[in-house]
Coordinates of C-alpha atoms in Angstrom, one line a residue:
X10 CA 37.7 -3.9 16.2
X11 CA 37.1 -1.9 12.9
X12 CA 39.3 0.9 13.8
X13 CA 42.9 0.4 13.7
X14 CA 43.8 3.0 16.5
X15 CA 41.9 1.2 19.1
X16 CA 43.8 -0.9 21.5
X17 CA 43.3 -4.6 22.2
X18 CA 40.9 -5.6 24.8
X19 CA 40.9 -9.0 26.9
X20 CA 39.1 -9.8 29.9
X21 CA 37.7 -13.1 31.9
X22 CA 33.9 -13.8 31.1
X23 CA 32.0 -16.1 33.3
X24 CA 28.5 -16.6 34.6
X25 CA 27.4 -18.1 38.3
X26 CA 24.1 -19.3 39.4
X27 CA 23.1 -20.7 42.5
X28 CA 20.1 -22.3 43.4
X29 CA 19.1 -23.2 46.9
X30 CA 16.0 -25.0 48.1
X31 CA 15.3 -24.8 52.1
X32 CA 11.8 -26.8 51.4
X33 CA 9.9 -28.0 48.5
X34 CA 8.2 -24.8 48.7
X35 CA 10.9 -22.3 48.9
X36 CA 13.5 -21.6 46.2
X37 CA 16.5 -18.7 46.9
X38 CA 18.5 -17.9 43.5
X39 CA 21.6 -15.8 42.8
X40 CA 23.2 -15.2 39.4
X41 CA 26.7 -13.5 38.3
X42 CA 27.0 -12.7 34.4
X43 CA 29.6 -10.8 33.1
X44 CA 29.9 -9.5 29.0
X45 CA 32.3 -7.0 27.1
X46 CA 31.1 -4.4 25.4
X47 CA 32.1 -1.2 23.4
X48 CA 33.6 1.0 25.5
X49 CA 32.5 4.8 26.5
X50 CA 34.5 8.1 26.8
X51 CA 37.7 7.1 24.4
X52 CA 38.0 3.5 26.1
X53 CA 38.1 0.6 23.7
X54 CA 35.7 -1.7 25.9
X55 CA 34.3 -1.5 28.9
X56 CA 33.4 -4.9 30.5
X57 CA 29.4 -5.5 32.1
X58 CA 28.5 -6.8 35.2
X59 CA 25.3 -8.3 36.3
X60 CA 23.7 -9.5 39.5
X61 CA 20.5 -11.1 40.0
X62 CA 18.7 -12.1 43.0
X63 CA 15.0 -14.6 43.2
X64 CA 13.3 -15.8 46.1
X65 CA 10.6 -17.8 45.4
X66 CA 7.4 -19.1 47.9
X67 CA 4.6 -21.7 47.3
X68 CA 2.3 -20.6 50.3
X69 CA -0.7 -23.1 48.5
X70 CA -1.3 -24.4 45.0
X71 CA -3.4 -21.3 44.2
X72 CA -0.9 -18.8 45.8
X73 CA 3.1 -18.7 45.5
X74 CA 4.8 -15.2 46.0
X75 CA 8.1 -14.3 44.2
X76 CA 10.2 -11.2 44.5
X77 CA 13.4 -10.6 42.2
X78 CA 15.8 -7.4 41.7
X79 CA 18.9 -7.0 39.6
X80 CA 22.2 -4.9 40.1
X81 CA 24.4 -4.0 36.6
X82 CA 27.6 -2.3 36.6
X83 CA 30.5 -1.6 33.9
X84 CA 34.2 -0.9 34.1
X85 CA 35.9 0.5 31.3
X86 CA 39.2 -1.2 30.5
X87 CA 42.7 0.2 31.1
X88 CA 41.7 1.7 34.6
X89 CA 38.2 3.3 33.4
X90 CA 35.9 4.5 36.3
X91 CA 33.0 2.3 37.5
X92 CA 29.5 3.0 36.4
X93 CA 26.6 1.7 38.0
X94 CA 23.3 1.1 36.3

């Protein structure tokens, strides 16, 4: 960090996805990401959470349906509360 008086942050990063495919038409996908980033309310970092969901659906070769949605959340370090977004 640029200033001094901030402590040190660490945390573990990783990302997840896993694909399932019941038939050749249907495709179920879930995702985990995680990121630092500057923190909020006097915390040096706060670390982001992200969780993504897909189904997928070929009813024909002119029609497939697909529906997704997406969860974020972040913890500040040392302790912070939990904000969800």
């Amino acid at each position: 960090f640029d200033d001094l008086g901030l402590s040190e942050a660490q945390s573990l990063l990783y990302g997840l996805t896993l694909d399932f495919n019941p038939s050749s038409v249907t495709r179920l996908r879930a995702g985990l990401d995680t990121a630092i980033g500057p923190g909020t309310g006097g915390s040096a970092a706060s670390v982001d959470y992200t969780l993504t969901l897909e189904i997928a659906h070929r009813v024909n070769q002119w029609l497939g349906l697909r529906a997704n949605g997406e969860a974020s959340w972040s913890q500040a370090q040392q302790g912070g509360a939990l904000i969800r977004r």
